[in-house]
Each structure stands twice: as C-alpha cells, then as structure tokens.
PDB file of C-alpha atoms in Angstrom:
ATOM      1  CA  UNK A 808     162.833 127.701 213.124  1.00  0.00           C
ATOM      2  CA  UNK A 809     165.860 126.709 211.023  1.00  0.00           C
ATOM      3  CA  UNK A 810     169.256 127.203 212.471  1.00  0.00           C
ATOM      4  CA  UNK A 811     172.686 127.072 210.652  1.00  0.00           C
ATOM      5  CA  UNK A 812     174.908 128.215 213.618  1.00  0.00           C
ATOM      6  CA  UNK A 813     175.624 125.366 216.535  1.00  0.00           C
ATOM      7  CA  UNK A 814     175.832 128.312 218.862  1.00  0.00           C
ATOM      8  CA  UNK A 815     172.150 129.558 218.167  1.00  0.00           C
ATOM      9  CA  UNK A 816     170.927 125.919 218.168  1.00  0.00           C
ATOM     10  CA  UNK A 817     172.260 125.361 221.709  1.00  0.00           C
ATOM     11  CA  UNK A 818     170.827 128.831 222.900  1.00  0.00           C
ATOM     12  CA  UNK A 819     167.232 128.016 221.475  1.00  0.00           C
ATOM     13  CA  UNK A 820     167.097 123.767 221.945  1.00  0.00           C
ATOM     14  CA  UNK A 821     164.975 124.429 225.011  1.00  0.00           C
ATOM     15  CA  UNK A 822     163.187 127.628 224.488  1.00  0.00           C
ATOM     16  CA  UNK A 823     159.437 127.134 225.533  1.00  0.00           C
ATOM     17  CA  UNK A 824     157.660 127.921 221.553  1.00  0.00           C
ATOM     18  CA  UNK A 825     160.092 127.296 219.412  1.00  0.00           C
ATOM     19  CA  UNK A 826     160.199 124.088 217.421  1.00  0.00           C
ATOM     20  CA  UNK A 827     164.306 123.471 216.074  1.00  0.00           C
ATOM     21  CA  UNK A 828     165.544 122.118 212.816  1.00  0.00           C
ATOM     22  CA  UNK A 829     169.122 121.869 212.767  1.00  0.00           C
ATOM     23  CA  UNK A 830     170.210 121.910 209.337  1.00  0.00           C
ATOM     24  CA  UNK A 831     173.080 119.649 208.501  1.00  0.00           C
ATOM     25  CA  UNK A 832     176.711 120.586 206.924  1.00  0.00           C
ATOM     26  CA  UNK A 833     180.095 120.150 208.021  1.00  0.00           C
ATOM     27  CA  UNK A 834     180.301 122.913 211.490  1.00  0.00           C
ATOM     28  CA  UNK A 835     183.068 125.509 210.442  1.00  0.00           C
ATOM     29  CA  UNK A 836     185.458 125.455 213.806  1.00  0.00           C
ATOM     30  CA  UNK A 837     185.311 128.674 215.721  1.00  0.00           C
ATOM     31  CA  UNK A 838     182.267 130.048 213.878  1.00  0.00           C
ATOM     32  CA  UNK A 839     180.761 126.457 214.507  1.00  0.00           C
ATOM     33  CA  UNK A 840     178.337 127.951 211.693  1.00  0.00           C
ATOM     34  CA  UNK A 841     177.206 125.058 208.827  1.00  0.00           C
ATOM     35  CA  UNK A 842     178.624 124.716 205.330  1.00  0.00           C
ATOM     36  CA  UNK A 843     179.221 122.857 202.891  1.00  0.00           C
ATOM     37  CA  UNK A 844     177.105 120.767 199.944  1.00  0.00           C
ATOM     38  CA  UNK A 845     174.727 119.365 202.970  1.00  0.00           C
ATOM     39  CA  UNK A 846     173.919 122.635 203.970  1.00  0.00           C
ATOM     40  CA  UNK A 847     173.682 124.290 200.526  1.00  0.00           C
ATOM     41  CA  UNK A 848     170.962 120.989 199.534  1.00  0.00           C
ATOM     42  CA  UNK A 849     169.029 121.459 202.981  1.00  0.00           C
ATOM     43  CA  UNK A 850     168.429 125.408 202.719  1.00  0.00           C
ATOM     44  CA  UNK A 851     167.763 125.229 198.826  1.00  0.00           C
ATOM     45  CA  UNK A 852     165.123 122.551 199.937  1.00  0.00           C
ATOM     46  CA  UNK A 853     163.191 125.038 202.094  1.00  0.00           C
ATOM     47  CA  UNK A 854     160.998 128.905 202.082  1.00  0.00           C
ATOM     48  CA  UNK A 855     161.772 130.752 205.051  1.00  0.00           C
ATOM     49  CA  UNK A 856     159.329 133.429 205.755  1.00  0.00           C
ATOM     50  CA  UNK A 857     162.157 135.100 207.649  1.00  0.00           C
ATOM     51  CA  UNK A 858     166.511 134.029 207.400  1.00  0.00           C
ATOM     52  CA  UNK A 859     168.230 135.825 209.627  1.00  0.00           C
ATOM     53  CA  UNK A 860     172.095 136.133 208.986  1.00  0.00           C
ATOM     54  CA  UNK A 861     175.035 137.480 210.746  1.00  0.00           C
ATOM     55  CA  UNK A 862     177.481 139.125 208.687  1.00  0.00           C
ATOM     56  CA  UNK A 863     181.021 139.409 208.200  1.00  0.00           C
ATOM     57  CA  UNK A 864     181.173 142.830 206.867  1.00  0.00           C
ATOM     58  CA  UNK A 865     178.752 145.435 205.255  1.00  0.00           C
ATOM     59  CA  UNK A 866     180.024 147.950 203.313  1.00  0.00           C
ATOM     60  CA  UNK A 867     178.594 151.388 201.305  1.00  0.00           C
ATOM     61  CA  UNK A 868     179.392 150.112 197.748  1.00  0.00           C
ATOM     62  CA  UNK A 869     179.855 146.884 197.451  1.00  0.00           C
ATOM     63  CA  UNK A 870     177.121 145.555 199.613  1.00  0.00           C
ATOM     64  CA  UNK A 871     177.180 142.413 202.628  1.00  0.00           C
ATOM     65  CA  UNK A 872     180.024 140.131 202.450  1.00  0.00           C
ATOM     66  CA  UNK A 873     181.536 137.137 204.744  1.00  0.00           C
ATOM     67  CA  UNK A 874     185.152 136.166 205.307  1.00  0.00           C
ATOM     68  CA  UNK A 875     184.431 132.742 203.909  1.00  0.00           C
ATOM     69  CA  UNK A 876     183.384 131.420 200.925  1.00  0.00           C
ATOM     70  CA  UNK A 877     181.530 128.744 202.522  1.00  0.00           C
ATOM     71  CA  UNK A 878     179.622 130.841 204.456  1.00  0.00           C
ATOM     72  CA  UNK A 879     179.076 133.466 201.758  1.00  0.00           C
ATOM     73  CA  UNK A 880     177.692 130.699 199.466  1.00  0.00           C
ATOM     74  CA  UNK A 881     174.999 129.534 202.290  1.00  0.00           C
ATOM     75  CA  UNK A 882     174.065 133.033 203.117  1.00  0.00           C
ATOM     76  CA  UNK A 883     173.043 133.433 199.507  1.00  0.00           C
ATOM     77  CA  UNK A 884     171.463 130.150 199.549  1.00  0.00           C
ATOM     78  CA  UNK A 885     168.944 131.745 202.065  1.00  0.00           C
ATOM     79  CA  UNK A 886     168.650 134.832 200.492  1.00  0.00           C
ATOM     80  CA  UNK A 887     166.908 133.064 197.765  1.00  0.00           C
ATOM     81  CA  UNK A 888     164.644 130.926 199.389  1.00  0.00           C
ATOM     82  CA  UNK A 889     163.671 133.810 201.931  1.00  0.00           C
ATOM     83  CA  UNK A 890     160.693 136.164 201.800  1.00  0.00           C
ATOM     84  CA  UNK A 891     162.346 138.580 203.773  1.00  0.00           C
ATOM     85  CA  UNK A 892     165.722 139.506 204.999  1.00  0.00           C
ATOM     86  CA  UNK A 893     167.368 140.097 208.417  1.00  0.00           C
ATOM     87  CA  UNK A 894     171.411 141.127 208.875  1.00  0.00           C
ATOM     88  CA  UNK A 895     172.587 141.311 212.420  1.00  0.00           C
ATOM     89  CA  UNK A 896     176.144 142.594 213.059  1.00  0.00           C
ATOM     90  CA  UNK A 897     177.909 144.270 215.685  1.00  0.00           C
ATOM     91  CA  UNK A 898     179.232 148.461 214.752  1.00  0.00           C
ATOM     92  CA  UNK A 899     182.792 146.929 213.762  1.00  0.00           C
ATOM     93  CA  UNK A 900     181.428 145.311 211.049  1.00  0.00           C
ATOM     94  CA  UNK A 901     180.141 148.668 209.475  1.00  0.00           C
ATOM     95  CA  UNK A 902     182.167 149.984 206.461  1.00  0.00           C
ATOM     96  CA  UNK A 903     184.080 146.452 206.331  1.00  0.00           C
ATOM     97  CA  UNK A 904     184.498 144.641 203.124  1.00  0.00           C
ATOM     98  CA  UNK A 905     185.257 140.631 203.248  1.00  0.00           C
ATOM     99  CA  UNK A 906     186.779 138.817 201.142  1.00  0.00           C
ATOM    100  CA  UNK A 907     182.898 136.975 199.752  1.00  0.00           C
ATOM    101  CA  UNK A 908     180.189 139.263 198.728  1.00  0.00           C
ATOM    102  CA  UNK A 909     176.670 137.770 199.549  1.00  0.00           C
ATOM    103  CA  UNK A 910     174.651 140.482 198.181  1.00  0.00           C
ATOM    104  CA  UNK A 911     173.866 144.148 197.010  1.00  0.00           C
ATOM    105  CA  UNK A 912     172.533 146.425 200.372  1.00  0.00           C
ATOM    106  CA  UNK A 913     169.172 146.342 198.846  1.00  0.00           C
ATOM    107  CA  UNK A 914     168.899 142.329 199.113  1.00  0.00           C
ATOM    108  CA  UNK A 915     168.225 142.717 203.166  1.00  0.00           C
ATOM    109  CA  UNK A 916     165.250 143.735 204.353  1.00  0.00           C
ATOM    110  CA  UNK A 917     166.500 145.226 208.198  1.00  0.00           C
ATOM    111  CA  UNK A 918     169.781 145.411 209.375  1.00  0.00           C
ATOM    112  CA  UNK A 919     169.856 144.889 213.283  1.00  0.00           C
ATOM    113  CA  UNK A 920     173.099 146.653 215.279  1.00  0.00           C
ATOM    114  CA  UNK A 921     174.675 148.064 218.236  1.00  0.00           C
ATOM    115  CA  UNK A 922     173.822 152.030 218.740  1.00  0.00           C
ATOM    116  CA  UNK A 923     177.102 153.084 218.340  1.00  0.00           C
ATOM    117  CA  UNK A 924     177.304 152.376 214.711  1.00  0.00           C
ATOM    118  CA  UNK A 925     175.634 155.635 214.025  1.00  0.00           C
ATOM    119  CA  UNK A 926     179.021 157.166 216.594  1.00  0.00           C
ATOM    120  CA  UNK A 927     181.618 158.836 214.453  1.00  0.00           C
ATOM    121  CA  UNK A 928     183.832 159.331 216.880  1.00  0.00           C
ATOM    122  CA  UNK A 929     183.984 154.918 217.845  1.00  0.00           C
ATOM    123  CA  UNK A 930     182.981 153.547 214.149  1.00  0.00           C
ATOM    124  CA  UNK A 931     184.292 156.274 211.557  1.00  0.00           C
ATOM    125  CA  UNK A 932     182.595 154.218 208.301  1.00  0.00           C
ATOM    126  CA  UNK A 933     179.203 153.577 210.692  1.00  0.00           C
ATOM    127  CA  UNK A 934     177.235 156.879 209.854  1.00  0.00           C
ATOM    128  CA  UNK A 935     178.400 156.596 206.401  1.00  0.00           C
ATOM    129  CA  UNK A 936     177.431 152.658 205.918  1.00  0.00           C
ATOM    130  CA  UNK A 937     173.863 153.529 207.674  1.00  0.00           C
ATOM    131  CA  UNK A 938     173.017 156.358 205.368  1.00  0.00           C
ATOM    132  CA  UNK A 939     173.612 154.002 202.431  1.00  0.00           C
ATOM    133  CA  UNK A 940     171.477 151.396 203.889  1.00  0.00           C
ATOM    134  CA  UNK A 941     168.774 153.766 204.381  1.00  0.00           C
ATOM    135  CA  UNK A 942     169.420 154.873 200.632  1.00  0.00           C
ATOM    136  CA  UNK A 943     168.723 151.280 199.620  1.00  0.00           C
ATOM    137  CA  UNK A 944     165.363 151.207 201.624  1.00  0.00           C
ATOM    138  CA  UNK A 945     167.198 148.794 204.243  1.00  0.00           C
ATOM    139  CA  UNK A 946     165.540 149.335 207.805  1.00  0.00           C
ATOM    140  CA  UNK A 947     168.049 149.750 210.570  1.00  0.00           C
ATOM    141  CA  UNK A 948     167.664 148.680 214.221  1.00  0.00           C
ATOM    142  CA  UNK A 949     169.693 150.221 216.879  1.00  0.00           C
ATOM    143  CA  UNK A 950     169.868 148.697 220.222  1.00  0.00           C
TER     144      UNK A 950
END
C-alpha cells in the first residue's frame, strides 16, 4: 500500500498485513498530505489497483475538486495510474466546489461518506450531490 498522507502512514506503519511505501514530496503543513514534483514523479512511476483519495469538495456539475493546487495535481496523478477509484469525504464536503478541479463525477469509481449526506435537513446540497453521483454510475457508501 502506497500512502501520500503522513497521517494515514502513521495510522497503518504497524498494522499486522500491510506492507507501507511512503511516497516522497514536500508534507503540506496541517494536511501533512505530499506534494510537490517528488510526489508527482513517484505516483506517475506506479499502477495502483486501487488510490483512494480524500477530497476537498464534490460538487453536482463540476465534478471533485481540492482547495490546493498541489494536492489537486497529485490526486489526478493517481487517477491516471489507478484501475479503480475511491473518494472518501465527510457530508460537508457534499455540494462544495474548491478552488482545483481533479476530475468529472464519473472519474471515481465509489464515493465513501457519512449517512447524513443523504439528510436534507443537516447537508441541504447532500441528496442533490448523491443523486448526481448515482447519475454518473459512481457507487456511494454510507456509514
């Protein structure tokens, strides 16, 4: 497994079955995530069979998207080199455009949330965000 978060690599260093790569790139502070031209060359280097990817914000029309440009352009980096495609977000993030688009809806594969995004009442854009992911044959996970 391939990590380009700090965070995830110290969650999964000692997991019993998982063998760690840490790609390398300059750590982003607060999101502690890696970018940069390191990071671009290591993930362009690789096939993932599966790149997971938080997001900044997914919205309806104009697709995923990040806050940074950085991390926008090493999202789409593994995009590319993946077979298939997994978005994880918290409900917030529903019906939010960033300032970076990664990609069209129909580029991820499953899109894994909290279940209130389908909650009018707590996420107004959630129900309509979901139905448009389910309109661009994205499969959505609810926990």
């Amino acid at each position: 497994m391939a990590v380009l978060s700090l965070q995830a690599a110290v969650r999964l260093a000692d997991r019993p079955g998982i063998r760690l790569l840490v790609i390398g790139g300059q750590s982003r502070p607060g999101e502690q995530s890696l970018v940069g031209p390191l990071a671009l060359r290591a993930v362009g280097a690789m096939a993932f069979d599966v790149f997971v990817m938080s997001i900044g914000g997914v919205e309806a029309q104009h697709g995923w998207s990040e806050f940074s440009l950085d991390d926008a352009a090493v999202k789409q980096a593994g995009l590319g080199q993946a077979s298939r495609t997994i978005a994880v977000a918290d409900a917030t993030k529903l019906g939010v455009r960033a300032f970076s688009q990664v990609a069209d809806l129909g580029a991820v594969d499953t899109f894994v949330t909290d279940s209130a995004a389908d909650d009018l009442a707590t996420h107004p854009n959630g129900p309509e965000t979901l139905a448009a992911m389910w309109d661009a044959d994205v499969d959505i996970v609810l926990i």
